[in-house]
Coordinates of C-alpha atoms and ligand atoms in Angstrom, one line a residue:
M3 CA 56.4 -40.7 43.1
L4 CA 56.5 -37.8 46.2
Q5 CA 55.6 -38.5 49.8
T6 CA 52.8 -36.5 49.7
P7 CA 51.9 -33.6 51.0
Y8 CA 54.0 -31.2 49.1
Y9 CA 53.3 -27.9 46.9
L10 CA 54.0 -29.4 43.4
I11 CA 55.4 -25.7 41.4
D12 CA 54.6 -26.1 38.0
K13 CA 57.5 -23.7 36.2
S14 CA 54.8 -23.6 32.8
R15 CA 51.9 -22.5 34.2
L16 CA 54.1 -19.5 36.2
R17 CA 55.6 -19.0 33.1
A18 CA 52.4 -18.1 31.8
N19 CA 51.7 -15.4 34.4
M20 CA 55.3 -14.3 33.4
E21 CA 55.2 -13.6 30.2
K22 CA 52.5 -11.5 30.8
I23 CA 53.3 -9.8 33.1
A24 CA 56.5 -9.2 30.7
K25 CA 54.1 -8.0 28.2
L26 CA 52.7 -5.2 30.4
R27 CA 55.8 -4.2 31.2
D28 CA 56.5 -3.9 27.9
L29 CA 53.9 -2.0 27.2
S30 CA 53.2 0.8 29.7
G31 CA 56.4 1.1 30.7
A32 CA 55.5 0.4 34.2
K33 CA 57.6 -1.8 36.7
A34 CA 57.0 -5.2 38.1
L35 CA 58.2 -5.8 41.7
L36 CA 57.3 -9.2 43.3
A37 CA 55.2 -8.8 46.7
L38 CA 57.2 -11.4 49.0
K39 CA 54.3 -11.9 51.1
C40 CA 52.0 -13.5 49.1
F41 CA 55.4 -15.8 47.7
A42 CA 58.6 -15.9 49.4
T43 CA 59.4 -20.2 47.9
W44 CA 62.7 -18.7 46.8
S45 CA 64.3 -22.0 44.3
V46 CA 62.0 -20.2 41.5
F47 CA 64.0 -16.4 42.3
D48 CA 65.6 -17.0 39.4
F49 CA 63.1 -17.6 37.0
M50 CA 60.9 -15.6 37.9
A51 CA 63.2 -12.6 37.7
D52 CA 64.3 -13.3 33.9
Y53 CA 60.5 -11.3 33.7
M54 CA 60.0 -9.2 36.9
D55 CA 62.4 -6.3 38.4
G56 CA 62.6 -7.0 41.5
T57 CA 60.7 -7.3 45.2
T58 CA 58.5 -5.4 47.5
S59 CA 58.8 -6.7 51.3
S60 CA 56.8 -6.3 54.2
S61 CA 59.4 -6.8 57.3
L62 CA 63.2 -6.5 57.7
N63 CA 63.5 -10.8 56.9
E64 CA 61.0 -10.0 53.2
V65 CA 63.4 -7.1 52.5
R66 CA 66.3 -9.5 52.9
L67 CA 65.3 -11.9 51.2
G68 CA 64.7 -9.5 47.9
H69 CA 67.7 -8.2 47.9
T70 CA 69.7 -12.1 48.7
R71 CA 67.9 -14.3 46.7
F72 CA 66.2 -12.4 44.0
G73 CA 68.5 -9.0 43.7
K74 CA 67.0 -6.4 41.4
E75 CA 65.4 -3.6 42.9
T76 CA 64.4 -3.9 46.1
H77 CA 62.0 -1.7 47.4
A78 CA 61.0 -1.7 51.2
Y79 CA 57.7 -0.7 53.1
S80 CA 57.1 -1.5 56.6
V81 CA 54.1 -1.0 58.8
A82 CA 56.2 -0.1 61.4
Y83 CA 60.4 -0.4 61.6
A84 CA 61.2 -0.6 65.0
D85 CA 64.3 1.5 65.9
H86 CA 67.2 -2.0 65.8
E87 CA 65.9 -3.0 62.5
I88 CA 66.2 0.0 59.9
D89 CA 69.6 0.4 59.6
E90 CA 70.2 -3.7 58.4
V91 CA 66.9 -2.7 56.4
V92 CA 68.5 0.3 54.5
S93 CA 71.5 -1.7 53.8
H94 CA 68.7 -4.9 52.1
A95 CA 66.9 -2.2 50.0
D96 CA 67.2 0.1 47.3
K97 CA 63.8 2.2 48.1
I98 CA 61.8 3.1 51.1
I99 CA 58.7 3.5 51.5
F100 CA 57.0 4.8 55.1
N101 CA 53.9 3.9 56.3
S102 CA 53.5 7.3 58.1
I103 CA 55.2 10.5 58.3
S104 CA 56.1 9.9 61.9
Q105 CA 58.1 6.7 60.9
L106 CA 60.4 9.1 57.5
T107 CA 60.9 10.9 60.1
R108 CA 62.0 8.8 62.4
F109 CA 63.9 7.3 60.5
E110 CA 64.7 10.4 58.0
R111 CA 68.6 9.8 59.2
Q112 CA 69.0 6.3 58.9
S113 CA 67.2 6.7 55.9
A114 CA 69.0 9.4 54.1
G115 CA 71.5 7.4 51.2
I116 CA 68.6 5.6 49.8
I117 CA 65.8 6.8 47.6
R118 CA 62.0 7.5 49.9
G119 CA 58.6 7.6 49.6
L120 CA 55.6 7.3 51.9
R121 CA 51.8 5.2 51.2
L122 CA 49.3 7.3 50.8
N123 CA 45.6 5.6 51.5
P124 CA 42.8 7.5 48.9
G125 CA 39.9 5.9 51.4
V126 CA 38.7 4.0 48.8
S127 CA 39.8 0.1 48.1
S128 CA 38.2 -2.4 45.8
S129 CA 38.3 -4.6 49.1
T130 CA 34.4 -6.7 49.8
F131 CA 36.0 -7.9 52.7
D132 CA 36.5 -6.1 56.2
L133 CA 39.5 -7.8 57.3
A134 CA 41.4 -7.5 54.3
D135 CA 39.9 -3.4 53.4
P136 CA 42.9 -1.4 53.9
A137 CA 40.6 1.6 53.5
R138 CA 38.7 0.4 56.3
P139 CA 37.4 3.2 59.3
F140 CA 40.5 4.5 61.3
S141 CA 42.7 2.2 58.7
R142 CA 46.5 2.8 59.6
L143 CA 47.8 2.3 56.9
G144 CA 49.5 5.0 55.4
E145 CA 48.8 8.9 55.0
W146 CA 45.8 10.5 53.8
D147 CA 45.4 14.2 54.8
I148 CA 47.3 16.1 52.3
S149 CA 47.7 19.1 54.3
R150 CA 50.4 16.7 56.8
V151 CA 52.0 15.7 53.9
E152 CA 52.9 18.5 52.0
P153 CA 55.0 19.1 54.7
V154 CA 57.9 16.4 53.6
M155 CA 57.7 16.4 50.6
D156 CA 60.4 17.2 50.7
L157 CA 62.0 14.6 52.3
I158 CA 60.7 11.7 49.4
S159 CA 60.3 11.1 45.6
G160 CA 57.8 9.1 45.8
F161 CA 54.2 7.1 46.8
M162 CA 52.6 3.8 47.2
I163 CA 48.6 3.4 47.5
H164 CA 48.2 -0.2 47.7
N165 CA 43.9 0.1 47.6
N166 CA 43.4 -3.2 45.4
C167 CA 42.0 -6.3 46.1
E168 CA 41.4 -9.3 44.3
N169 CA 40.1 -6.6 42.2
G170 CA 39.7 -8.0 38.3
D171 CA 37.7 -5.5 37.4
F172 CA 39.2 -3.0 35.1
E173 CA 36.4 -0.4 35.1
L174 CA 37.5 -0.1 38.9
F175 CA 41.0 -0.1 38.7
D176 CA 40.1 2.4 36.5
S177 CA 38.0 4.6 38.5
M178 CA 39.5 4.6 41.6
L179 CA 42.9 5.1 40.3
S180 CA 41.0 8.2 38.3
R181 CA 39.3 9.0 41.7
I182 CA 43.0 9.0 43.2
E183 CA 44.2 11.8 40.9
Q184 CA 41.9 13.9 41.2
E185 CA 42.5 14.1 44.8
F186 CA 46.0 13.8 45.5
G187 CA 46.7 15.1 41.6
P188 CA 48.9 18.2 43.2
L189 CA 51.5 15.5 45.4
L190 CA 51.8 12.8 42.6
K191 CA 52.3 16.2 40.0
R192 CA 55.8 16.6 42.6
A193 CA 56.1 13.1 42.9
E194 CA 59.5 10.7 40.4
W195 CA 58.0 7.2 41.1
V196 CA 53.9 6.2 42.6
S197 CA 54.0 2.3 42.9
L198 CA 49.9 1.6 42.9
G199 CA 50.4 -1.4 44.7
G200 CA 48.7 -4.9 44.0
G201 CA 45.8 -6.7 44.1
I202 CA 45.4 -6.1 40.4
H203 CA 44.2 -9.4 38.4
F204 CA 46.0 -7.9 35.2
T205 CA 46.8 -12.0 34.8
G206 CA 43.8 -13.3 34.8
E207 CA 42.1 -14.7 31.3
D208 CA 39.8 -12.4 30.3
Y209 CA 42.0 -9.2 31.7
P210 CA 42.0 -5.7 29.3
L211 CA 45.8 -5.9 29.4
E212 CA 46.1 -4.2 27.1
K213 CA 43.4 -0.9 28.3
F214 CA 45.2 -1.7 31.5
A215 CA 48.7 -1.0 29.8
E216 CA 47.1 1.8 28.5
R217 CA 46.0 3.3 31.6
L218 CA 49.1 2.6 33.1
K219 CA 51.0 4.7 30.4
R220 CA 48.9 7.6 30.4
F221 CA 48.9 7.9 34.2
S222 CA 52.9 7.3 34.1
G223 CA 52.5 10.7 31.3
D224 CA 50.1 13.3 33.0
F225 CA 52.1 12.7 36.1
G226 CA 55.9 12.3 35.3
V227 CA 56.3 9.8 37.1
Q228 CA 57.6 5.5 36.7
V229 CA 55.0 3.9 37.6
Y230 CA 55.5 0.6 39.9
L231 CA 53.3 -2.9 40.1
E232 CA 53.8 -4.5 43.1
P233 CA 52.3 -8.4 42.3
G234 CA 51.3 -11.1 44.3
E235 CA 48.4 -13.6 43.7
A236 CA 48.7 -11.9 39.9
A237 CA 52.3 -13.3 39.2
I238 CA 51.0 -17.4 40.9
T239 CA 47.6 -17.1 40.3
R240 CA 46.9 -21.0 39.3
S241 CA 51.2 -21.9 38.8
T242 CA 50.9 -24.4 41.8
T243 CA 49.0 -27.5 43.8
L244 CA 48.9 -28.8 46.9
E245 CA 49.3 -32.0 46.9
V246 CA 47.7 -35.1 49.5
T247 CA 47.0 -38.8 50.0
V248 CA 43.8 -40.0 51.7
L249 CA 44.1 -41.7 55.2
D250 CA 40.8 -42.6 55.4
K251 CA 37.1 -42.6 54.5
L252 CA 34.0 -41.7 57.2
F253 CA 29.9 -41.5 56.0
N254 CA 28.7 -39.6 58.4
G255 CA 25.6 -38.4 56.6
K256 CA 27.5 -37.4 54.0
D257 CA 30.9 -39.0 52.3
L258 CA 34.1 -37.4 54.1
V259 CA 37.7 -38.4 53.6
V260 CA 40.3 -37.2 55.4
V261 CA 43.4 -36.4 54.9
D262 CA 46.8 -35.5 55.3
S263 CA 47.2 -32.0 55.6
S264 CA 45.5 -29.5 56.9
I265 CA 43.9 -26.0 55.5
E266 CA 44.9 -24.7 59.2
A267 CA 48.5 -25.6 58.8
H268 CA 48.9 -25.4 55.1
L269 CA 46.1 -23.1 53.5
L270 CA 45.3 -21.0 56.8
D271 CA 43.1 -18.3 54.4
L272 CA 40.3 -20.6 53.7
L273 CA 39.5 -20.1 57.5
I274 CA 40.6 -16.4 57.4
Y275 CA 38.5 -15.6 54.5
R276 CA 35.7 -18.7 54.9
E277 CA 36.5 -19.7 50.9
S278 CA 36.8 -22.9 49.7
A279 CA 39.4 -24.4 47.8
K280 CA 39.5 -25.6 44.3
V281 CA 40.5 -29.2 42.8
H282 CA 39.5 -29.5 39.3
P283 CA 38.0 -30.5 37.0
D284 CA 35.6 -31.1 40.6
A285 CA 33.0 -33.1 38.0
G286 CA 31.5 -36.0 38.5
P287 CA 29.0 -39.0 40.2
H288 CA 31.4 -39.1 43.0
R289 CA 30.7 -35.9 46.3
Y290 CA 32.7 -36.6 49.1
M291 CA 34.1 -33.5 51.9
V292 CA 37.6 -33.5 52.3
C293 CA 39.2 -32.9 54.9
G294 CA 42.0 -31.9 56.7
K295 CA 43.2 -33.9 59.7
S296 CA 44.1 -31.4 62.6
C297 CA 41.4 -31.9 65.5
L298 CA 39.7 -28.3 64.4
A299 CA 36.5 -29.7 63.5
G300 CA 36.0 -27.4 60.5
D301 CA 39.5 -28.0 59.3
V302 CA 37.5 -28.6 55.4
F303 CA 38.9 -28.0 52.0
G304 CA 35.1 -27.9 50.9
E305 CA 33.0 -30.2 48.9
F306 CA 33.8 -32.2 45.5
D307 CA 32.7 -33.3 43.0
F308 CA 34.5 -36.5 41.6
P309 CA 34.7 -38.4 38.9
E310 CA 36.3 -42.3 40.6
A311 CA 35.1 -43.3 44.1
L312 CA 37.6 -42.3 46.0
E313 CA 39.6 -44.7 48.4
I314 CA 42.1 -44.6 51.2
G315 CA 45.7 -43.9 49.2
D316 CA 43.9 -42.0 46.5
R317 CA 46.0 -38.6 45.5
I318 CA 43.5 -35.3 45.4
S319 CA 44.8 -32.1 43.8
I320 CA 44.4 -29.3 45.6
Q321 CA 45.0 -26.6 42.5
D322 CA 45.2 -22.7 42.6
T323 CA 47.6 -22.7 46.4
A324 CA 50.4 -20.6 45.8
G325 CA 49.3 -17.5 47.6
Y326 CA 49.6 -16.7 50.9
T327 CA 49.5 -20.1 51.1
M328 CA 53.6 -21.7 51.7
V329 CA 54.2 -17.7 53.5
K330 CA 51.9 -19.2 56.0
K331 CA 52.1 -22.5 56.5
N332 CA 52.6 -23.4 60.4
W333 CA 52.8 -26.1 62.5
F334 CA 50.0 -26.6 64.4
N335 CA 48.8 -30.4 65.8
G336 CA 52.4 -31.6 64.7
V337 CA 50.4 -32.1 60.9
Q338 CA 53.0 -33.4 58.6
M339 CA 54.9 -29.9 56.8
P340 CA 54.9 -30.2 53.2
S341 CA 58.0 -30.8 50.6
I342 CA 58.0 -27.6 48.0
A343 CA 58.7 -29.7 44.6
I344 CA 58.7 -28.3 41.2
R345 CA 57.6 -29.7 37.8
E346 CA 60.3 -28.0 35.6
L347 CA 59.7 -26.9 32.1
D348 CA 61.1 -30.0 30.3
G349 CA 58.4 -32.2 32.6
S350 CA 60.8 -33.2 35.2
L351 CA 59.9 -33.2 39.3
R352 CA 62.7 -31.5 41.4
T353 CA 62.1 -31.7 45.3
V354 CA 63.8 -28.1 47.1
R355 CA 62.7 -28.7 50.2
E356 CA 61.3 -31.3 52.7
F357 CA 60.8 -30.6 55.7
G358 CA 61.1 -32.9 59.3
Y359 CA 61.1 -34.2 62.4
A360 CA 63.8 -31.0 63.0
D361 CA 62.5 -28.4 61.7
Y362 CA 59.1 -28.9 64.0
E363 CA 60.9 -29.7 66.5
E364 CA 63.0 -26.4 65.8
S365 CA 60.5 -24.3 65.0
L366 CA 59.8 -23.8 69.4
S367 CA 62.3 -24.2 72.6
Ligands
PLP406 C1 51.5 -3.1 50.2 C2 51.0 -3.7 49.3 N1 51.5 -4.4 48.2 C3 51.1 -5.6 47.1 C4 50.4 -6.6 48.2 C5 50.0 -7.5 47.5 O1 49.0 -7.7 46.5 P1 48.6 -9.2 45.7 O2 48.8 -10.3 46.9 O3 46.6 -9.3 45.8 O4 49.1 -8.9 44.6 C6 49.8 -6.2 49.0 C7 48.6 -7.1 49.6 O5 48.1 -7.1 50.7 C8 50.6 -4.9 49.7 O6 49.0 -5.3 51.2

């Protein structure tokens, strides 16, 4: 048995998402680029590259990783590039999408050799959480004023619009796209390609994949554009667990267990978005609050029901931990960094990364 904590990527579960992505590409003609901000564990990139068209990025480091480790088509995007980064960014990218007209014109000369695009902000999104809402008031994410975009149309051939967030509701996607078509139609007609970003949960169980594909195909046909999607979460959802071990038991009015991991260090989004972790099946007569081992008082994975009483040394599998987890892990409290392991299609386990004291020490100076 591998030493916990470790993230365990299950390739057969990952393949289920990949097959849906491949089907969507076939049915719709859209291209699918993995959003590295969500998942950048490159040991499975070769596997994913058979089903996806490439990667998209949010920084110089990501575009370089996408180009060197995933290959295929590489999109560069960043909220803002620095002068000293831009040449290297361009050297790794097939397309560069600028967040603002100001960045586009600033780097016009350096980016002249590759395909260029601009991010549009349609002012509407599916997010209900202000922190993650790209269309929040005064948002810096993309241009929205058509009269300002028109004069720079000669510099670009496409757009990126990312306004879906955890959106599993096809009707909502459809109605927002219709609004975008109405509002930005004249610009879209002049484009050769449009990326509709990520945030669409089309690999979910009940998502109407055929209707989604038909809608993308219609959009592509009406405006004469190659459609791109940038799935992050949809590509890796339900593929990975975080395996932890019970280190201690307490009773403080509730039964508590402390495990050898921490949400602040290893599942940071639970804290940011105030969500509970998931365990499966989460059923049985023994209820515990599962707590992390950092000093943060609220370092709590959640309260779950277990079939048997938990004992020190027992293992717990935290579900669905691929997205925005490994890319955000940190050394808070010096808590042992989870290893990364892969369950191959034949069921065998392979550890692809282990972290030790040297990694902790080297993360600082
Ligand atoms: C521009 C862009 N593309 C793609 C994504 C990936 O989104 P998700 O992981 O929700 O699919 C994001 C997420 O924030 C994004 O900002």
